[in-house]
CSV table of C-alpha atoms in Angstrom, one decimal:
chain,number,residue,atom,x,y,z
A,1,UNK,CA,129.2,145.3,205.5
A,2,UNK,CA,129.0,143.2,209.2
A,3,UNK,CA,127.6,143.9,212.3
A,4,UNK,CA,126.9,142.1,215.9
A,5,UNK,CA,124.8,143.3,218.4
A,6,UNK,CA,124.9,141.4,220.8
A,7,UNK,CA,122.1,141.1,223.8
A,8,UNK,CA,120.0,143.9,221.7
A,9,UNK,CA,116.9,145.5,220.6
A,10,UNK,CA,114.6,145.7,217.9
A,11,UNK,CA,115.0,149.0,217.1
A,12,UNK,CA,118.7,149.4,217.5
A,13,UNK,CA,118.8,146.8,214.4
A,14,UNK,CA,116.7,149.1,213.2
A,15,UNK,CA,119.4,151.5,213.3
A,16,UNK,CA,122.4,149.5,212.8
A,17,UNK,CA,120.2,148.6,208.9
A,18,UNK,CA,120.0,152.4,208.7
A,19,UNK,CA,124.6,153.1,209.5
A,20,UNK,CA,124.8,150.2,207.0
A,21,UNK,CA,123.6,151.2,204.3
A,22,UNK,CA,124.9,154.8,205.2
A,23,UNK,CA,128.1,153.5,205.1
A,24,UNK,CA,128.4,151.1,202.1
A,25,UNK,CA,126.6,154.3,200.0
A,26,UNK,CA,123.3,153.3,199.9
A,27,UNK,CA,120.8,155.4,201.4
A,28,UNK,CA,117.6,154.8,199.6
A,29,UNK,CA,115.6,151.2,200.3
A,30,UNK,CA,115.3,149.1,197.0
A,31,UNK,CA,114.1,146.6,198.1
A,32,UNK,CA,110.4,144.9,197.1
A,33,UNK,CA,109.4,142.3,199.9
A,34,UNK,CA,110.3,141.4,203.4
A,35,UNK,CA,111.1,137.7,202.9
A,36,UNK,CA,110.5,135.7,206.6
A,37,UNK,CA,113.4,132.3,207.1
A,38,UNK,CA,112.1,130.7,211.1
A,39,UNK,CA,114.3,127.4,211.0
A,40,UNK,CA,117.0,126.2,213.4
A,41,UNK,CA,120.6,126.6,213.5
A,42,UNK,CA,121.9,123.4,211.1
A,43,UNK,CA,119.8,124.0,208.6
A,44,UNK,CA,120.0,128.5,208.6
A,45,UNK,CA,122.9,128.5,206.5
A,46,UNK,CA,121.7,126.8,203.8
A,47,UNK,CA,118.2,128.6,203.7
A,48,UNK,CA,120.2,131.5,204.2
A,49,UNK,CA,122.5,131.2,200.8
A,50,UNK,CA,119.3,129.8,198.9
A,51,UNK,CA,117.7,133.2,199.8
A,52,UNK,CA,121.0,135.5,198.9
A,53,UNK,CA,120.6,133.9,195.4
A,54,UNK,CA,117.0,133.8,194.9
A,55,UNK,CA,117.5,137.7,195.7
A,56,UNK,CA,119.3,138.7,193.0
A,57,UNK,CA,115.4,138.6,190.7
A,58,UNK,CA,114.3,139.5,193.8
A,59,UNK,CA,115.4,141.9,196.5
A,60,UNK,CA,114.5,141.6,199.6
A,61,UNK,CA,115.5,142.0,202.9
A,62,UNK,CA,115.8,138.8,205.3
A,63,UNK,CA,114.8,138.1,207.9
A,64,UNK,CA,116.3,135.3,209.4
A,65,UNK,CA,114.3,133.6,213.8
A,66,UNK,CA,116.4,131.0,215.1
A,67,UNK,CA,115.2,129.8,218.0
A,68,UNK,CA,118.2,128.9,220.9
A,69,UNK,CA,116.9,126.4,223.2
A,70,UNK,CA,118.3,127.1,226.7
A,71,UNK,CA,120.6,124.3,228.4
A,72,UNK,CA,119.5,124.7,232.1
A,73,UNK,CA,116.1,126.0,233.3
A,74,UNK,CA,117.3,128.8,235.1
A,75,UNK,CA,118.6,130.1,231.5
A,76,UNK,CA,115.0,129.4,230.0
A,77,UNK,CA,113.8,132.6,231.9
A,78,UNK,CA,116.7,134.9,230.6
A,79,UNK,CA,115.7,136.2,228.1
A,80,UNK,CA,118.0,138.0,224.9
A,81,UNK,CA,117.9,138.5,221.6
A,82,UNK,CA,121.5,138.2,219.1
A,83,UNK,CA,121.1,140.2,215.8
A,84,UNK,CA,123.9,139.8,213.2
A,85,UNK,CA,122.8,142.5,210.7
A,86,UNK,CA,124.3,141.9,206.8
A,87,UNK,CA,124.4,144.5,204.1
A,88,UNK,CA,126.0,144.7,200.5
A,89,UNK,CA,127.8,142.3,198.8
A,90,UNK,CA,126.9,139.9,202.5
A,91,UNK,CA,124.1,139.9,202.2
A,92,UNK,CA,122.6,139.1,198.2
A,93,UNK,CA,121.0,142.3,196.3
A,94,UNK,CA,119.3,143.3,199.9
A,95,UNK,CA,119.3,143.3,203.6
A,96,UNK,CA,120.5,140.2,205.8
A,97,UNK,CA,119.4,140.4,209.3
A,98,UNK,CA,119.9,137.4,211.4
A,99,UNK,CA,118.0,137.0,215.0
A,100,UNK,CA,118.5,134.9,217.7
A,101,UNK,CA,116.3,135.0,220.7
A,102,UNK,CA,116.9,133.0,223.4
A,103,UNK,CA,114.9,132.1,226.2
A,104,UNK,CA,110.7,132.9,226.8
A,105,UNK,CA,111.4,136.0,223.9
A,106,UNK,CA,111.7,132.8,221.7
A,107,UNK,CA,108.1,132.4,221.8
A,108,UNK,CA,107.2,136.4,220.6
A,109,UNK,CA,109.5,135.5,217.7
A,110,UNK,CA,106.1,138.0,216.4
A,111,UNK,CA,106.6,140.4,218.6
A,112,UNK,CA,111.2,141.6,217.4
A,113,UNK,CA,110.3,141.0,213.0
A,114,UNK,CA,107.5,143.0,213.3
A,115,UNK,CA,109.7,146.5,213.7
A,116,UNK,CA,111.9,145.3,210.6
A,117,UNK,CA,109.2,144.4,208.6
A,118,UNK,CA,109.2,146.6,205.5
A,119,UNK,CA,106.8,149.1,205.0
A,120,UNK,CA,103.9,149.0,202.2
A,121,UNK,CA,105.7,145.5,201.3
A,122,UNK,CA,104.8,141.7,200.9
A,123,UNK,CA,105.4,139.5,203.6
A,124,UNK,CA,106.6,135.6,202.7
A,125,UNK,CA,107.2,133.1,205.8
A,126,UNK,CA,109.3,129.9,204.7
A,127,UNK,CA,110.4,127.1,207.0
A,128,UNK,CA,112.6,125.3,205.3
A,129,UNK,CA,111.6,122.6,208.7
A,130,UNK,CA,109.8,122.0,210.7
A,131,UNK,CA,106.7,123.8,209.4
A,132,UNK,CA,104.0,124.2,212.7
A,133,UNK,CA,100.2,122.3,211.6
A,134,UNK,CA,98.8,125.3,210.7
A,135,UNK,CA,101.0,128.0,208.8
A,136,UNK,CA,98.6,130.5,208.9
A,137,UNK,CA,97.3,130.4,212.4
A,138,UNK,CA,101.2,130.6,213.8
A,139,UNK,CA,101.9,133.8,215.1
A,140,UNK,CA,104.7,134.8,212.6
A,141,UNK,CA,102.7,133.1,209.5
A,142,UNK,CA,100.0,135.7,210.5
A,143,UNK,CA,102.1,138.6,209.6
A,144,UNK,CA,102.3,137.3,205.5
A,145,UNK,CA,100.2,137.2,202.3
A,146,UNK,CA,102.4,133.9,201.8
A,147,UNK,CA,103.5,130.6,203.2
A,148,UNK,CA,105.7,128.4,202.1
A,149,UNK,CA,106.1,125.0,203.6
A,150,UNK,CA,108.7,122.2,202.5
A,151,UNK,CA,106.4,118.4,203.3
A,152,UNK,CA,109.8,116.7,201.4
A,153,UNK,CA,112.1,117.9,204.7
A,154,UNK,CA,108.6,116.3,207.0
A,155,UNK,CA,109.3,112.4,209.0
A,156,UNK,CA,106.1,111.6,207.4
A,157,UNK,CA,105.6,113.6,204.5
A,158,UNK,CA,102.7,111.8,203.3
A,159,UNK,CA,100.9,112.1,207.1
A,160,UNK,CA,102.1,116.3,205.9
A,161,UNK,CA,100.5,116.7,203.3
A,162,UNK,CA,97.3,115.3,204.6
A,163,UNK,CA,97.9,118.2,207.7
A,164,UNK,CA,98.7,120.7,204.5
A,165,UNK,CA,95.2,120.4,203.4
A,166,UNK,CA,93.0,120.0,206.7
A,167,UNK,CA,95.1,123.5,207.3
A,168,UNK,CA,95.5,125.0,204.4
A,169,UNK,CA,94.2,129.0,204.4
A,170,UNK,CA,95.1,130.7,200.4
A,171,UNK,CA,98.8,131.9,200.8
A,172,UNK,CA,99.8,128.1,201.8
A,173,UNK,CA,102.4,126.7,199.2
A,174,UNK,CA,104.9,124.0,199.1
A,175,UNK,CA,107.7,123.7,197.5
A,176,UNK,CA,106.7,120.3,196.6
A,177,UNK,CA,104.3,121.5,195.2
A,178,UNK,CA,106.7,124.2,193.5
A,179,UNK,CA,109.5,121.0,192.4
A,180,UNK,CA,106.5,119.8,189.4
A,181,UNK,CA,105.8,123.2,187.4
A,182,UNK,CA,108.2,122.0,184.7
A,183,UNK,CA,106.0,118.6,184.8
A,184,UNK,CA,103.0,120.4,184.8
A,185,UNK,CA,103.7,122.4,181.9
A,186,UNK,CA,104.9,119.7,179.7
A,187,UNK,CA,102.5,117.4,180.3
A,188,UNK,CA,99.9,120.2,179.4
A,189,UNK,CA,101.3,120.7,176.4
A,190,UNK,CA,102.1,116.7,176.1
A,191,UNK,CA,98.2,116.7,175.3
A,192,UNK,CA,97.3,119.4,173.0
A,193,UNK,CA,99.1,118.6,170.8
A,194,UNK,CA,96.8,115.2,170.2
A,195,UNK,CA,93.6,115.4,170.8
A,196,UNK,CA,92.1,112.4,172.2
A,197,UNK,CA,90.8,111.3,175.5
A,198,UNK,CA,92.4,110.7,179.4
A,199,UNK,CA,90.9,107.0,180.6
A,200,UNK,CA,93.3,106.3,183.7
A,201,UNK,CA,97.2,107.7,184.4
A,202,UNK,CA,100.1,106.6,186.3
A,203,UNK,CA,103.6,108.3,188.2
A,204,UNK,CA,105.6,106.6,189.9
A,205,UNK,CA,108.9,108.1,191.8
A,206,UNK,CA,110.3,107.5,195.4
A,207,UNK,CA,107.8,105.9,197.9
A,208,UNK,CA,108.3,108.8,200.2
A,209,UNK,CA,108.4,112.3,197.8
A,210,UNK,CA,105.2,114.6,198.3
A,211,UNK,CA,106.3,116.4,194.7
A,212,UNK,CA,104.8,112.7,193.3
A,213,UNK,CA,102.1,112.4,195.2
A,214,UNK,CA,100.6,115.2,194.6
A,215,UNK,CA,101.5,115.6,190.8
A,216,UNK,CA,99.3,112.0,191.1
A,217,UNK,CA,96.0,114.7,192.5
A,218,UNK,CA,96.5,116.9,189.8
A,219,UNK,CA,95.8,115.3,187.6
A,220,UNK,CA,93.3,113.0,189.0
A,221,UNK,CA,91.6,116.5,190.1
A,222,UNK,CA,92.2,118.1,186.6
A,223,UNK,CA,91.1,115.5,184.3
A,224,UNK,CA,88.5,113.2,186.4
A,225,UNK,CA,90.3,110.1,185.8
A,226,UNK,CA,92.0,107.5,188.3
A,227,UNK,CA,95.5,108.0,188.8
A,228,UNK,CA,97.7,105.4,190.8
A,229,UNK,CA,101.2,106.2,192.3
A,230,UNK,CA,103.5,104.0,191.1
A,231,UNK,CA,106.8,103.1,193.2
A,232,UNK,CA,110.3,103.2,191.5
A,233,UNK,CA,113.6,103.5,193.0
A,234,UNK,CA,113.6,107.1,192.0
A,235,UNK,CA,115.7,110.1,192.3
A,236,UNK,CA,112.3,111.9,192.8
A,237,UNK,CA,109.6,111.4,190.1
A,238,UNK,CA,110.3,109.4,187.2
A,239,UNK,CA,107.3,108.2,184.8
A,240,UNK,CA,103.6,110.0,183.9
A,241,UNK,CA,102.1,107.2,182.0
A,242,UNK,CA,98.4,107.8,181.0
A,243,UNK,CA,96.2,106.6,178.5
A,244,UNK,CA,94.6,107.9,176.1
A,245,UNK,CA,91.4,106.9,173.0
A,246,UNK,CA,94.9,107.6,170.9
A,247,UNK,CA,97.2,106.1,172.4
A,248,UNK,CA,99.6,105.8,175.2
A,249,UNK,CA,101.1,109.4,176.0
A,250,UNK,CA,104.6,108.5,178.8
A,251,UNK,CA,107.3,111.0,179.6
A,252,UNK,CA,110.4,109.4,181.4
A,253,UNK,CA,113.1,110.7,183.2
A,254,UNK,CA,115.8,107.7,184.4
A,255,UNK,CA,118.5,110.0,186.0
A,256,UNK,CA,117.2,112.8,187.1
A,257,UNK,CA,118.6,115.2,184.2
A,258,UNK,CA,116.9,114.6,180.7
A,259,UNK,CA,113.3,112.9,180.0
A,260,UNK,CA,111.7,111.1,177.3
A,261,UNK,CA,108.1,112.1,175.7
A,262,UNK,CA,106.6,109.5,174.2
A,263,UNK,CA,102.8,110.3,172.0
A,264,UNK,CA,101.5,107.5,169.3
A,265,UNK,CA,102.9,108.2,166.1
A,266,UNK,CA,105.5,111.0,166.3
A,267,UNK,CA,109.2,110.7,167.3
A,268,UNK,CA,110.5,110.1,170.5
A,269,UNK,CA,111.4,113.5,172.5
A,270,UNK,CA,114.4,114.8,174.8
A,271,UNK,CA,112.7,117.4,176.8
A,272,UNK,CA,115.3,118.8,179.9
A,273,UNK,CA,113.9,118.0,183.2
A,274,UNK,CA,116.4,118.7,185.6
A,275,UNK,CA,115.8,118.6,189.3
A,276,UNK,CA,115.8,122.1,190.4
A,277,UNK,CA,117.7,124.1,193.7
A,278,UNK,CA,116.2,125.2,196.2
A,279,UNK,CA,116.7,128.9,195.4
A,280,UNK,CA,115.2,128.2,191.9
A,281,UNK,CA,111.6,126.8,194.3
A,282,UNK,CA,111.9,130.1,196.3
A,283,UNK,CA,112.3,132.6,193.3
A,284,UNK,CA,109.4,131.0,192.0
A,285,UNK,CA,107.5,131.4,194.5
A,286,UNK,CA,108.0,134.6,194.9
A,287,UNK,CA,107.5,135.0,191.6
A,288,UNK,CA,103.3,135.5,192.7
A,289,UNK,CA,102.5,136.3,195.7
A,290,UNK,CA,98.5,135.7,195.6
A,291,UNK,CA,97.0,132.7,196.3
A,292,UNK,CA,97.8,129.4,194.3
A,293,UNK,CA,94.0,127.7,193.6
A,294,UNK,CA,95.4,125.5,191.9
A,295,UNK,CA,96.9,123.6,194.2
A,296,UNK,CA,94.5,124.1,196.9
A,297,UNK,CA,92.5,122.2,194.4
A,298,UNK,CA,94.7,119.4,194.3
A,299,UNK,CA,95.5,119.8,197.5
A,300,UNK,CA,92.3,118.9,198.6
A,301,UNK,CA,91.0,116.2,196.9
A,302,UNK,CA,93.6,113.8,198.6
A,303,UNK,CA,95.4,111.7,198.6
A,304,UNK,CA,94.2,108.6,199.8
A,305,UNK,CA,91.7,109.1,196.4
A,306,UNK,CA,95.0,108.2,194.4
A,307,UNK,CA,95.2,103.8,194.0
A,308,UNK,CA,98.2,102.7,194.6
A,309,UNK,CA,97.5,98.5,194.6
A,310,UNK,CA,99.9,96.7,193.5
A,311,UNK,CA,99.8,95.2,189.6
A,312,UNK,CA,99.2,97.8,187.2
A,313,UNK,CA,96.0,100.6,187.3
A,314,UNK,CA,96.5,100.4,184.0
A,315,UNK,CA,96.4,97.2,183.0
A,316,UNK,CA,93.4,95.6,181.1
A,317,UNK,CA,91.5,92.7,182.8
A,318,UNK,CA,92.8,89.4,181.3
A,319,UNK,CA,90.3,87.6,183.5
A,320,UNK,CA,87.4,87.2,185.0
A,321,UNK,CA,88.1,85.9,188.1
A,322,UNK,CA,89.7,86.9,190.6
A,323,UNK,CA,93.5,84.9,192.2
A,324,UNK,CA,93.2,82.8,194.7
A,325,UNK,CA,93.1,84.9,198.2
A,326,UNK,CA,92.0,88.4,196.9
A,327,UNK,CA,89.1,90.4,196.3
A,328,UNK,CA,86.6,90.5,193.5
A,329,UNK,CA,87.2,93.5,193.1
A,330,UNK,CA,91.5,93.4,193.3
A,331,UNK,CA,90.7,92.4,189.6
A,332,UNK,CA,94.1,94.5,187.8
A,333,UNK,CA,90.5,96.8,185.3
A,334,UNK,CA,91.3,99.8,184.3
A,335,UNK,CA,89.3,102.7,185.6
A,336,UNK,CA,87.3,102.2,183.4
A,337,UNK,CA,85.9,98.4,183.6
A,338,UNK,CA,83.4,97.9,185.3
A,339,UNK,CA,79.6,97.6,184.8
A,340,UNK,CA,78.4,100.8,182.2
A,341,UNK,CA,77.3,103.9,185.0
A,342,UNK,CA,78.6,102.9,187.6
A,343,UNK,CA,81.7,104.3,188.1
A,344,UNK,CA,83.8,105.1,185.1
A,345,UNK,CA,84.9,107.8,185.2
A,346,UNK,CA,84.5,110.8,183.1
A,347,UNK,CA,87.1,111.0,180.3
A,348,UNK,CA,89.0,115.0,179.9
A,349,UNK,CA,89.2,116.3,176.6
A,350,UNK,CA,92.4,117.0,176.1
A,351,UNK,CA,92.3,120.6,174.4
A,352,UNK,CA,90.9,121.4,177.5
A,353,UNK,CA,93.0,120.5,179.5
A,354,UNK,CA,96.0,122.0,178.6
A,355,UNK,CA,95.0,125.2,177.5
A,356,UNK,CA,95.6,126.6,180.8
A,357,UNK,CA,96.9,124.5,184.0
A,358,UNK,CA,94.4,126.9,186.5
A,359,UNK,CA,91.8,125.9,184.9
A,360,UNK,CA,89.5,123.2,185.3
A,361,UNK,CA,88.6,120.9,183.2
A,362,UNK,CA,84.5,119.5,182.6
A,363,UNK,CA,84.5,115.7,182.1
A,364,UNK,CA,82.6,114.8,179.1
A,365,UNK,CA,80.0,112.1,179.1
A,366,UNK,CA,82.2,109.4,177.3
A,367,UNK,CA,80.2,105.8,178.2
A,368,UNK,CA,82.2,103.6,180.2
A,369,UNK,CA,85.2,101.5,178.9
A,370,UNK,CA,84.0,97.6,179.0
A,371,UNK,CA,88.5,96.9,178.3
A,372,UNK,CA,91.6,99.5,177.2
A,373,UNK,CA,94.1,98.8,175.2
A,374,UNK,CA,97.2,98.1,177.9
A,375,UNK,CA,99.8,100.4,177.9
A,376,UNK,CA,103.6,99.3,176.9
A,377,UNK,CA,106.5,98.0,180.1
A,378,UNK,CA,107.9,100.7,182.2
A,379,UNK,CA,111.2,100.6,182.1
A,380,UNK,CA,112.4,98.9,184.7
A,381,UNK,CA,112.9,101.5,187.0
A,382,UNK,CA,109.5,103.3,186.7
A,383,UNK,CA,108.6,99.4,186.3
A,384,UNK,CA,104.5,99.0,188.1
A,385,UNK,CA,104.7,97.1,191.1
A,386,UNK,CA,108.7,96.8,191.6
A,387,UNK,CA,110.3,96.9,194.6
A,388,UNK,CA,111.0,100.6,196.7
A,389,UNK,CA,113.9,101.7,197.8
A,390,UNK,CA,113.3,99.9,201.1
A,391,UNK,CA,112.0,96.9,199.4
A,392,UNK,CA,108.4,96.9,199.7
A,393,UNK,CA,106.1,96.4,196.7
A,394,UNK,CA,103.8,99.0,195.2
A,395,UNK,CA,103.7,100.8,198.0
A,396,UNK,CA,103.4,104.6,198.7
A,397,UNK,CA,103.9,106.5,202.1
A,398,UNK,CA,103.6,104.6,205.4
A,399,UNK,CA,101.4,101.8,203.8
A,400,UNK,CA,100.2,101.1,200.2
A,401,UNK,CA,98.4,98.0,200.6
A,402,UNK,CA,95.2,99.6,202.0
A,403,UNK,CA,94.7,101.7,198.9
A,404,UNK,CA,91.9,100.1,196.8
A,405,UNK,CA,93.0,99.7,192.4
A,406,UNK,CA,91.0,102.0,190.5
A,407,UNK,CA,88.2,99.1,189.9
A,408,UNK,CA,87.7,99.6,193.5
A,409,UNK,CA,86.7,103.3,193.9
A,410,UNK,CA,83.6,105.0,193.2
A,411,UNK,CA,83.2,108.2,190.0
A,412,UNK,CA,87.0,110.5,190.0
A,413,UNK,CA,84.8,114.4,190.8
A,414,UNK,CA,86.1,117.9,191.4
A,415,UNK,CA,86.8,118.5,195.3
A,416,UNK,CA,84.8,120.9,196.7
A,417,UNK,CA,86.1,123.8,197.5
A,418,UNK,CA,85.2,125.7,201.1
């Protein structure tokens, strides 16, 4: 059932909701939260469809806030609120209110949304595109317990990650982080199957995909080893390779569907790692409304602390003399191949890493290694130093040439929590 209201108020919208519920024979309110979607007209349909699909698992009142820009200066001074109320089959398993704000009222959307929130129920605000720089201090974000953004939708995703780290508040989350949940689970399970120490790691994926950065930051933060961010043709995240004391571990997904897990002295295994729809990501975020401390720790680690210079970070140095035209630090040595005690990272225990994705992993006191066995070459789509989709070599974000090699980086320590 749909009800259109023109030039209306929040009070009239609430009355229309009650009337619509009675008309379809469901006067009781059986919803568990309020989901506020802040978007534009172009992306409203897709966002609302994803929210309706997620409401099958989380019945909710969905409020879509669309700020319409008036064409003339005269119209910008005229405030108007139009609403569309959907109940029943047109609104999934909950209720939907689409708000279109014109004029000055668009700058005070929180005053319109506040009377429409479900009483004594959690509030989640989702920005599919154009998220504010500081979601927690946004007028609508201040109403919510959880604030969901998507750095993949930003024009410069890597800069967006830096902004998210600078302005993080408990309750913030990112769908780019949610996309790597299956990868994190699979890597933790793989390390639980072997008794080893992780020496270094490499993550490869599309150049402008923040999920690749977040996975690399998570590995570096939890394992306390240097992690290199490589570039491949995609789609999305393609490969994770870890050099361990017992041999390499590789999780490779060439086409965004089926992945191959390779462990030393074990048969290769095919695992399902399909790329998930936005509705699945949103439903996962709505399952927990407490702060995600693991995401916060990985985000604060910092994207600038990832190694990204061309040449494999996991391959041992073959010569002590640097090539002509390069600095003495850019020899492509492993993270632990510096002088003993100077820059060798602590190796993390696999059992501590896999026992809980949210628990910190204490670095061991393993000495720095003079050299390490090289990993087998990666597949063509995930090869280290290969040209990305834009023709660049080994770059990430806006420019990867300034990133240090792991041999030039200081010891990795857990990011401090402010």
